[in-house]
PDB file of N, CA and C in Angstrom:
ATOM      1  N   LYS A1391      -9.787 -23.803  -8.667  1.00  0.00           N
ATOM      2  CA  LYS A1391     -11.171 -24.157  -8.712  1.00  0.00           C
ATOM      3  C   LYS A1391     -11.797 -23.928 -10.048  1.00  0.00           C
ATOM      4  N   PHE A1392     -11.427 -22.836 -10.714  1.00  0.00           N
ATOM      5  CA  PHE A1392     -11.973 -22.563 -12.021  1.00  0.00           C
ATOM      6  C   PHE A1392     -11.631 -23.697 -13.033  1.00  0.00           C
ATOM      7  N   GLU A1393     -10.463 -24.166 -13.010  1.00  0.00           N
ATOM      8  CA  GLU A1393     -10.046 -25.204 -13.923  1.00  0.00           C
ATOM      9  C   GLU A1393     -10.888 -26.454 -13.806  1.00  0.00           C
ATOM     10  N   LEU A1394     -11.163 -26.844 -12.523  1.00  0.00           N
ATOM     11  CA  LEU A1394     -12.051 -28.004 -12.317  1.00  0.00           C
ATOM     12  C   LEU A1394     -13.475 -27.718 -12.768  1.00  0.00           C
ATOM     13  N   PHE A1395     -13.958 -26.485 -12.491  1.00  0.00           N
ATOM     14  CA  PHE A1395     -15.246 -26.121 -12.988  1.00  0.00           C
ATOM     15  C   PHE A1395     -15.362 -26.149 -14.509  1.00  0.00           C
ATOM     16  N   LYS A1396     -14.313 -25.642 -15.206  1.00  0.00           N
ATOM     17  CA  LYS A1396     -14.252 -25.705 -16.621  1.00  0.00           C
ATOM     18  C   LYS A1396     -14.237 -27.093 -17.222  1.00  0.00           C
ATOM     19  N   GLN A1397     -13.491 -27.999 -16.584  1.00  0.00           N
ATOM     20  CA  GLN A1397     -13.451 -29.407 -16.987  1.00  0.00           C
ATOM     21  C   GLN A1397     -14.819 -30.053 -16.854  1.00  0.00           C
ATOM     22  N   THR A1398     -15.489 -29.763 -15.779  1.00  0.00           N
ATOM     23  CA  THR A1398     -16.849 -30.292 -15.532  1.00  0.00           C
ATOM     24  C   THR A1398     -17.804 -29.789 -16.618  1.00  0.00           C
ATOM     25  N   LEU A1399     -17.713 -28.470 -16.876  1.00  0.00           N
ATOM     26  CA  LEU A1399     -18.580 -27.822 -17.898  1.00  0.00           C
ATOM     27  C   LEU A1399     -18.302 -28.433 -19.262  1.00  0.00           C
ATOM     28  N   ASP A1400     -17.029 -28.606 -19.581  1.00  0.00           N
ATOM     29  CA  ASP A1400     -16.709 -29.224 -20.861  1.00  0.00           C
ATOM     30  C   ASP A1400     -17.279 -30.586 -21.025  1.00  0.00           C
ATOM     31  N   ARG A1401     -17.275 -31.386 -19.990  1.00  0.00           N
ATOM     32  CA  ARG A1401     -17.802 -32.738 -20.053  1.00  0.00           C
ATOM     33  C   ARG A1401     -19.314 -32.649 -20.278  1.00  0.00           C
ATOM     34  N   ALA A1402     -19.968 -31.763 -19.535  1.00  0.00           N
ATOM     35  CA  ALA A1402     -21.426 -31.585 -19.675  1.00  0.00           C
ATOM     36  C   ALA A1402     -21.823 -31.132 -21.131  1.00  0.00           C
ATOM     37  N   LEU A1403     -21.044 -30.126 -21.641  1.00  0.00           N
ATOM     38  CA  LEU A1403     -21.387 -29.654 -22.976  1.00  0.00           C
ATOM     39  C   LEU A1403     -21.010 -30.674 -24.086  1.00  0.00           C
ATOM     40  N   ALA A1404     -20.123 -31.549 -23.782  1.00  0.00           N
ATOM     41  CA  ALA A1404     -19.688 -32.502 -24.793  1.00  0.00           C
ATOM     42  C   ALA A1404     -20.737 -33.645 -25.005  1.00  0.00           C
ATOM     43  N   GLU A1405     -21.692 -33.737 -24.158  1.00  0.00           N
ATOM     44  CA  GLU A1405     -22.698 -34.808 -24.251  1.00  0.00           C
ATOM     45  C   GLU A1405     -23.457 -34.738 -25.526  1.00  0.00           C
ATOM     46  N   SER A1406     -23.713 -33.530 -26.070  1.00  0.00           N
ATOM     47  CA  SER A1406     -24.439 -33.338 -27.289  1.00  0.00           C
ATOM     48  C   SER A1406     -24.016 -31.947 -27.871  1.00  0.00           C
ATOM     49  N   SER A1407     -24.123 -31.824 -29.188  1.00  0.00           N
ATOM     50  CA  SER A1407     -23.783 -30.561 -29.787  1.00  0.00           C
ATOM     51  C   SER A1407     -24.773 -29.441 -29.423  1.00  0.00           C
ATOM     52  N   ASP A1408     -25.930 -29.836 -28.946  1.00  0.00           N
ATOM     53  CA  ASP A1408     -26.877 -28.799 -28.509  1.00  0.00           C
ATOM     54  C   ASP A1408     -27.070 -28.725 -27.051  1.00  0.00           C
ATOM     55  N   SER A1409     -26.120 -29.328 -26.285  1.00  0.00           N
ATOM     56  CA  SER A1409     -26.093 -29.192 -24.811  1.00  0.00           C
ATOM     57  C   SER A1409     -25.886 -27.792 -24.368  1.00  0.00           C
ATOM     58  N   LYS A1410     -26.551 -27.426 -23.344  1.00  0.00           N
ATOM     59  CA  LYS A1410     -26.414 -26.101 -22.723  1.00  0.00           C
ATOM     60  C   LYS A1410     -26.244 -26.255 -21.205  1.00  0.00           C
ATOM     61  N   ALA A1411     -25.715 -25.245 -20.554  1.00  0.00           N
ATOM     62  CA  ALA A1411     -25.522 -25.311 -19.128  1.00  0.00           C
ATOM     63  C   ALA A1411     -26.188 -24.087 -18.459  1.00  0.00           C
ATOM     64  N   LEU A1412     -26.911 -24.335 -17.400  1.00  0.00           N
ATOM     65  CA  LEU A1412     -27.477 -23.248 -16.589  1.00  0.00           C
ATOM     66  C   LEU A1412     -26.702 -23.291 -15.247  1.00  0.00           C
ATOM     67  N   ILE A1413     -26.010 -22.180 -14.960  1.00  0.00           N
ATOM     68  CA  ILE A1413     -25.071 -22.127 -13.773  1.00  0.00           C
ATOM     69  C   ILE A1413     -25.601 -21.127 -12.830  1.00  0.00           C
ATOM     70  N   PHE A1414     -25.905 -21.590 -11.585  1.00  0.00           N
ATOM     71  CA  PHE A1414     -26.419 -20.691 -10.554  1.00  0.00           C
ATOM     72  C   PHE A1414     -25.315 -20.344  -9.536  1.00  0.00           C
ATOM     73  N   SER A1415     -25.460 -19.147  -8.999  1.00  0.00           N
ATOM     74  CA  SER A1415     -24.640 -18.725  -7.888  1.00  0.00           C
ATOM     75  C   SER A1415     -25.488 -17.718  -7.002  1.00  0.00           C
ATOM     76  N   PHE A1416     -25.247 -17.740  -5.732  1.00  0.00           N
ATOM     77  CA  PHE A1416     -25.909 -16.798  -4.872  1.00  0.00           C
ATOM     78  C   PHE A1416     -25.297 -15.387  -4.938  1.00  0.00           C
ATOM     79  N   PHE A1417     -24.021 -15.350  -5.371  1.00  0.00           N
ATOM     80  CA  PHE A1417     -23.305 -14.123  -5.335  1.00  0.00           C
ATOM     81  C   PHE A1417     -23.015 -13.566  -6.712  1.00  0.00           C
ATOM     82  N   ARG A1418     -23.337 -12.280  -6.916  1.00  0.00           N
ATOM     83  CA  ARG A1418     -23.066 -11.619  -8.209  1.00  0.00           C
ATOM     84  C   ARG A1418     -21.605 -11.506  -8.528  1.00  0.00           C
ATOM     85  N   ARG A1419     -20.803 -11.299  -7.518  1.00  0.00           N
ATOM     86  CA  ARG A1419     -19.357 -11.280  -7.772  1.00  0.00           C
ATOM     87  C   ARG A1419     -18.846 -12.547  -8.359  1.00  0.00           C
ATOM     88  N   THR A1420     -19.383 -13.736  -7.854  1.00  0.00           N
ATOM     89  CA  THR A1420     -18.965 -14.975  -8.420  1.00  0.00           C
ATOM     90  C   THR A1420     -19.468 -15.120  -9.849  1.00  0.00           C
ATOM     91  N   LEU A1421     -20.732 -14.672 -10.146  1.00  0.00           N
ATOM     92  CA  LEU A1421     -21.187 -14.711 -11.486  1.00  0.00           C
ATOM     93  C   LEU A1421     -20.315 -13.874 -12.413  1.00  0.00           C
ATOM     94  N   THR A1422     -19.965 -12.684 -11.979  1.00  0.00           N
ATOM     95  CA  THR A1422     -19.118 -11.810 -12.785  1.00  0.00           C
ATOM     96  C   THR A1422     -17.735 -12.457 -13.041  1.00  0.00           C
ATOM     97  N   TYR A1423     -17.186 -13.047 -12.063  1.00  0.00           N
ATOM     98  CA  TYR A1423     -15.904 -13.724 -12.187  1.00  0.00           C
ATOM     99  C   TYR A1423     -16.004 -14.885 -13.206  1.00  0.00           C
ATOM    100  N   LEU A1424     -17.031 -15.741 -13.034  1.00  0.00           N
ATOM    101  CA  LEU A1424     -17.222 -16.860 -13.919  1.00  0.00           C
ATOM    102  C   LEU A1424     -17.471 -16.339 -15.370  1.00  0.00           C
ATOM    103  N   TYR A1425     -18.267 -15.295 -15.458  1.00  0.00           N
ATOM    104  CA  TYR A1425     -18.611 -14.779 -16.808  1.00  0.00           C
ATOM    105  C   TYR A1425     -17.312 -14.327 -17.513  1.00  0.00           C
ATOM    106  N   ARG A1426     -16.532 -13.567 -16.827  1.00  0.00           N
ATOM    107  CA  ARG A1426     -15.225 -13.072 -17.419  1.00  0.00           C
ATOM    108  C   ARG A1426     -14.317 -14.213 -17.774  1.00  0.00           C
ATOM    109  N   GLN A1427     -14.155 -15.158 -16.882  1.00  0.00           N
ATOM    110  CA  GLN A1427     -13.273 -16.296 -17.099  1.00  0.00           C
ATOM    111  C   GLN A1427     -13.782 -17.160 -18.263  1.00  0.00           C
ATOM    112  N   LEU A1428     -15.033 -17.395 -18.331  1.00  0.00           N
ATOM    113  CA  LEU A1428     -15.565 -18.262 -19.430  1.00  0.00           C
ATOM    114  C   LEU A1428     -15.499 -17.518 -20.779  1.00  0.00           C
ATOM    115  N   CYS A1429     -15.771 -16.236 -20.766  1.00  0.00           N
ATOM    116  CA  CYS A1429     -15.627 -15.451 -22.051  1.00  0.00           C
ATOM    117  C   CYS A1429     -14.140 -15.461 -22.479  1.00  0.00           C
ATOM    118  N   ASP A1430     -13.257 -15.248 -21.521  1.00  0.00           N
ATOM    119  CA  ASP A1430     -11.838 -15.188 -21.882  1.00  0.00           C
ATOM    120  C   ASP A1430     -11.359 -16.554 -22.390  1.00  0.00           C
ATOM    121  N   ALA A1431     -12.032 -17.617 -21.943  1.00  0.00           N
ATOM    122  CA  ALA A1431     -11.699 -19.018 -22.372  1.00  0.00           C
ATOM    123  C   ALA A1431     -12.382 -19.379 -23.694  1.00  0.00           C
ATOM    124  N   GLY A1432     -13.150 -18.504 -24.217  1.00  0.00           N
ATOM    125  CA  GLY A1432     -13.749 -18.741 -25.530  1.00  0.00           C
ATOM    126  C   GLY A1432     -15.193 -19.263 -25.480  1.00  0.00           C
ATOM    127  N   TYR A1433     -15.785 -19.356 -24.290  1.00  0.00           N
ATOM    128  CA  TYR A1433     -17.156 -19.793 -24.262  1.00  0.00           C
ATOM    129  C   TYR A1433     -18.145 -18.671 -24.579  1.00  0.00           C
ATOM    130  N   SER A1434     -19.268 -19.015 -25.191  1.00  0.00           N
ATOM    131  CA  SER A1434     -20.302 -18.058 -25.467  1.00  0.00           C
ATOM    132  C   SER A1434     -21.384 -18.234 -24.349  1.00  0.00           C
ATOM    133  N   VAL A1435     -21.337 -17.272 -23.408  1.00  0.00           N
ATOM    134  CA  VAL A1435     -22.276 -17.374 -22.249  1.00  0.00           C
ATOM    135  C   VAL A1435     -22.999 -16.054 -22.035  1.00  0.00           C
ATOM    136  N   LYS A1436     -24.105 -16.059 -21.388  1.00  0.00           N
ATOM    137  CA  LYS A1436     -24.824 -14.918 -20.994  1.00  0.00           C
ATOM    138  C   LYS A1436     -24.995 -14.916 -19.451  1.00  0.00           C
ATOM    139  N   MET A1437     -25.369 -13.792 -18.873  1.00  0.00           N
ATOM    140  CA  MET A1437     -25.514 -13.669 -17.425  1.00  0.00           C
ATOM    141  C   MET A1437     -26.736 -12.857 -17.091  1.00  0.00           C
ATOM    142  N   ILE A1438     -27.498 -13.337 -16.128  1.00  0.00           N
ATOM    143  CA  ILE A1438     -28.645 -12.536 -15.583  1.00  0.00           C
ATOM    144  C   ILE A1438     -28.573 -12.494 -14.090  1.00  0.00           C
ATOM    145  N   HIS A1439     -29.042 -11.385 -13.556  1.00  0.00           N
ATOM    146  CA  HIS A1439     -29.122 -11.232 -12.130  1.00  0.00           C
ATOM    147  C   HIS A1439     -30.210 -10.217 -11.805  1.00  0.00           C
ATOM    148  N   GLY A1440     -30.549 -10.051 -10.536  1.00  0.00           N
ATOM    149  CA  GLY A1440     -31.650  -9.204 -10.142  1.00  0.00           C
ATOM    150  C   GLY A1440     -31.453  -7.715 -10.395  1.00  0.00           C
ATOM    151  N   GLY A1441     -30.207  -7.341 -10.684  1.00  0.00           N
ATOM    152  CA  GLY A1441     -29.951  -5.894 -10.994  1.00  0.00           C
ATOM    153  C   GLY A1441     -30.241  -5.508 -12.416  1.00  0.00           C
ATOM    154  N   LEU A1442     -30.605  -6.503 -13.264  1.00  0.00           N
ATOM    155  CA  LEU A1442     -30.973  -6.200 -14.642  1.00  0.00           C
ATOM    156  C   LEU A1442     -32.498  -5.949 -14.720  1.00  0.00           C
ATOM    157  N   PRO A1443     -32.888  -5.054 -15.578  1.00  0.00           N
ATOM    158  CA  PRO A1443     -34.349  -4.875 -15.761  1.00  0.00           C
ATOM    159  C   PRO A1443     -34.998  -6.213 -16.306  1.00  0.00           C
ATOM    160  N   MET A1444     -36.218  -6.392 -15.926  1.00  0.00           N
ATOM    161  CA  MET A1444     -36.922  -7.597 -16.277  1.00  0.00           C
ATOM    162  C   MET A1444     -36.913  -7.825 -17.807  1.00  0.00           C
ATOM    163  N   SER A1445     -37.020  -6.768 -18.564  1.00  0.00           N
ATOM    164  CA  SER A1445     -37.073  -6.921 -20.026  1.00  0.00           C
ATOM    165  C   SER A1445     -35.738  -7.393 -20.560  1.00  0.00           C
ATOM    166  N   ASP A1446     -34.624  -6.924 -19.935  1.00  0.00           N
ATOM    167  CA  ASP A1446     -33.315  -7.447 -20.365  1.00  0.00           C
ATOM    168  C   ASP A1446     -33.130  -8.898 -19.989  1.00  0.00           C
ATOM    169  N   ARG A1447     -33.597  -9.290 -18.793  1.00  0.00           N
ATOM    170  CA  ARG A1447     -33.490 -10.661 -18.361  1.00  0.00           C
ATOM    171  C   ARG A1447     -34.257 -11.572 -19.352  1.00  0.00           C
ATOM    172  N   GLN A1448     -35.441 -11.156 -19.696  1.00  0.00           N
ATOM    173  CA  GLN A1448     -36.310 -11.945 -20.579  1.00  0.00           C
ATOM    174  C   GLN A1448     -35.608 -12.126 -21.965  1.00  0.00           C
ATOM    175  N   GLU A1449     -35.037 -11.047 -22.463  1.00  0.00           N
ATOM    176  CA  GLU A1449     -34.313 -11.121 -23.717  1.00  0.00           C
ATOM    177  C   GLU A1449     -33.119 -12.092 -23.647  1.00  0.00           C
ATOM    178  N   ILE A1450     -32.370 -12.009 -22.585  1.00  0.00           N
ATOM    179  CA  ILE A1450     -31.211 -12.832 -22.389  1.00  0.00           C
ATOM    180  C   ILE A1450     -31.620 -14.329 -22.354  1.00  0.00           C
ATOM    181  N   ILE A1451     -32.713 -14.591 -21.582  1.00  0.00           N
ATOM    182  CA  ILE A1451     -33.192 -15.973 -21.456  1.00  0.00           C
ATOM    183  C   ILE A1451     -33.686 -16.496 -22.768  1.00  0.00           C
ATOM    184  N   GLU A1452     -34.294 -15.647 -23.552  1.00  0.00           N
ATOM    185  CA  GLU A1452     -34.803 -16.048 -24.902  1.00  0.00           C
ATOM    186  C   GLU A1452     -33.587 -16.277 -25.834  1.00  0.00           C
ATOM    187  N   ASP A1453     -32.591 -15.435 -25.773  1.00  0.00           N
ATOM    188  CA  ASP A1453     -31.378 -15.669 -26.543  1.00  0.00           C
ATOM    189  C   ASP A1453     -30.731 -17.009 -26.151  1.00  0.00           C
ATOM    190  N   PHE A1454     -30.675 -17.318 -24.903  1.00  0.00           N
ATOM    191  CA  PHE A1454     -30.067 -18.503 -24.424  1.00  0.00           C
ATOM    192  C   PHE A1454     -30.844 -19.760 -24.972  1.00  0.00           C
ATOM    193  N   ARG A1455     -32.196 -19.679 -24.955  1.00  0.00           N
ATOM    194  CA  ARG A1455     -33.041 -20.722 -25.386  1.00  0.00           C
ATOM    195  C   ARG A1455     -32.911 -20.946 -26.891  1.00  0.00           C
ATOM    196  N   THR A1456     -32.784 -19.903 -27.686  1.00  0.00           N
ATOM    197  CA  THR A1456     -32.943 -20.045 -29.086  1.00  0.00           C
ATOM    198  C   THR A1456     -31.610 -19.972 -29.914  1.00  0.00           C
ATOM    199  N   ASP A1457     -30.585 -19.410 -29.368  1.00  0.00           N
ATOM    200  CA  ASP A1457     -29.334 -19.250 -30.108  1.00  0.00           C
ATOM    201  C   ASP A1457     -28.406 -20.452 -29.778  1.00  0.00           C
ATOM    202  N   PRO A1458     -28.157 -21.311 -30.753  1.00  0.00           N
ATOM    203  CA  PRO A1458     -27.331 -22.471 -30.471  1.00  0.00           C
ATOM    204  C   PRO A1458     -25.874 -22.098 -30.141  1.00  0.00           C
ATOM    205  N   LYS A1459     -25.442 -20.942 -30.429  1.00  0.00           N
ATOM    206  CA  LYS A1459     -24.067 -20.577 -30.127  1.00  0.00           C
ATOM    207  C   LYS A1459     -23.880 -20.235 -28.632  1.00  0.00           C
ATOM    208  N   ILE A1460     -24.933 -19.861 -27.970  1.00  0.00           N
ATOM    209  CA  ILE A1460     -24.890 -19.559 -26.579  1.00  0.00           C
ATOM    210  C   ILE A1460     -25.050 -20.865 -25.780  1.00  0.00           C
ATOM    211  N   ARG A1461     -23.970 -21.288 -25.131  1.00  0.00           N
ATOM    212  CA  ARG A1461     -23.936 -22.586 -24.490  1.00  0.00           C
ATOM    213  C   ARG A1461     -24.138 -22.544 -22.991  1.00  0.00           C
ATOM    214  N   GLY A1462     -24.100 -21.293 -22.412  1.00  0.00           N
ATOM    215  CA  GLY A1462     -24.270 -21.256 -20.989  1.00  0.00           C
ATOM    216  C   GLY A1462     -24.933 -19.989 -20.545  1.00  0.00           C
ATOM    217  N   LEU A1463     -25.730 -20.102 -19.449  1.00  0.00           N
ATOM    218  CA  LEU A1463     -26.412 -19.023 -18.797  1.00  0.00           C
ATOM    219  C   LEU A1463     -26.106 -19.025 -17.346  1.00  0.00           C
ATOM    220  N   LEU A1464     -25.426 -17.909 -16.889  1.00  0.00           N
ATOM    221  CA  LEU A1464     -25.124 -17.764 -15.491  1.00  0.00           C
ATOM    222  C   LEU A1464     -26.225 -16.974 -14.818  1.00  0.00           C
ATOM    223  N   SER A1465     -26.692 -17.399 -13.704  1.00  0.00           N
ATOM    224  CA  SER A1465     -27.856 -16.775 -13.054  1.00  0.00           C
ATOM    225  C   SER A1465     -27.715 -16.747 -11.543  1.00  0.00           C
ATOM    226  N   SER A1466     -28.160 -15.603 -10.997  1.00  0.00           N
ATOM    227  CA  SER A1466     -28.374 -15.552  -9.545  1.00  0.00           C
ATOM    228  C   SER A1466     -29.857 -15.941  -9.323  1.00  0.00           C
ATOM    229  N   GLU A1467     -30.194 -15.941  -8.049  1.00  0.00           N
ATOM    230  CA  GLU A1467     -31.615 -16.212  -7.745  1.00  0.00           C
ATOM    231  C   GLU A1467     -32.308 -14.829  -7.926  1.00  0.00           C
ATOM    232  N   VAL A1468     -32.647 -14.499  -9.159  1.00  0.00           N
ATOM    233  CA  VAL A1468     -33.093 -13.216  -9.552  1.00  0.00           C
ATOM    234  C   VAL A1468     -34.392 -12.816  -8.805  1.00  0.00           C
ATOM    235  N   ARG A1469     -35.197 -13.733  -8.388  1.00  0.00           N
ATOM    236  CA  ARG A1469     -36.467 -13.385  -7.692  1.00  0.00           C
ATOM    237  C   ARG A1469     -36.184 -12.929  -6.273  1.00  0.00           C
ATOM    238  N   ALA A1470     -34.981 -13.391  -5.775  1.00  0.00           N
ATOM    239  CA  ALA A1470     -34.682 -13.056  -4.382  1.00  0.00           C
ATOM    240  C   ALA A1470     -33.944 -11.671  -4.206  1.00  0.00           C
ATOM    241  N   GLU A1471     -33.528 -11.123  -5.348  1.00  0.00           N
ATOM    242  CA  GLU A1471     -32.808  -9.868  -5.276  1.00  0.00           C
ATOM    243  C   GLU A1471     -33.704  -8.662  -5.351  1.00  0.00           C
TER     244      GLU A1471
END
C-alpha cells in the first residue's frame, strides 16, 4: 500500500516545483507510520495531531506554508481530538 501511496504522492508533487500535499488520516498510528516511511524515503514532511499543543501546531502549519523544502503535511482531524 505504501508504495502505491508514494507513487501517487510523487505524481502530485511533480505537477509543479512548489506543489505541496496535505495528507489526512483519522488515526494517529497511520500518521506516525506514514511520517516515518516518508522521512526514510527522503521526503521533507511535518505532522500535526490533536496531541500537540496549539502553539506547536500553528508553528508547524506556518512552516509548511512558508518553507519550500517542506512538501507535505500529515494531519489528523485535530479539532476532533
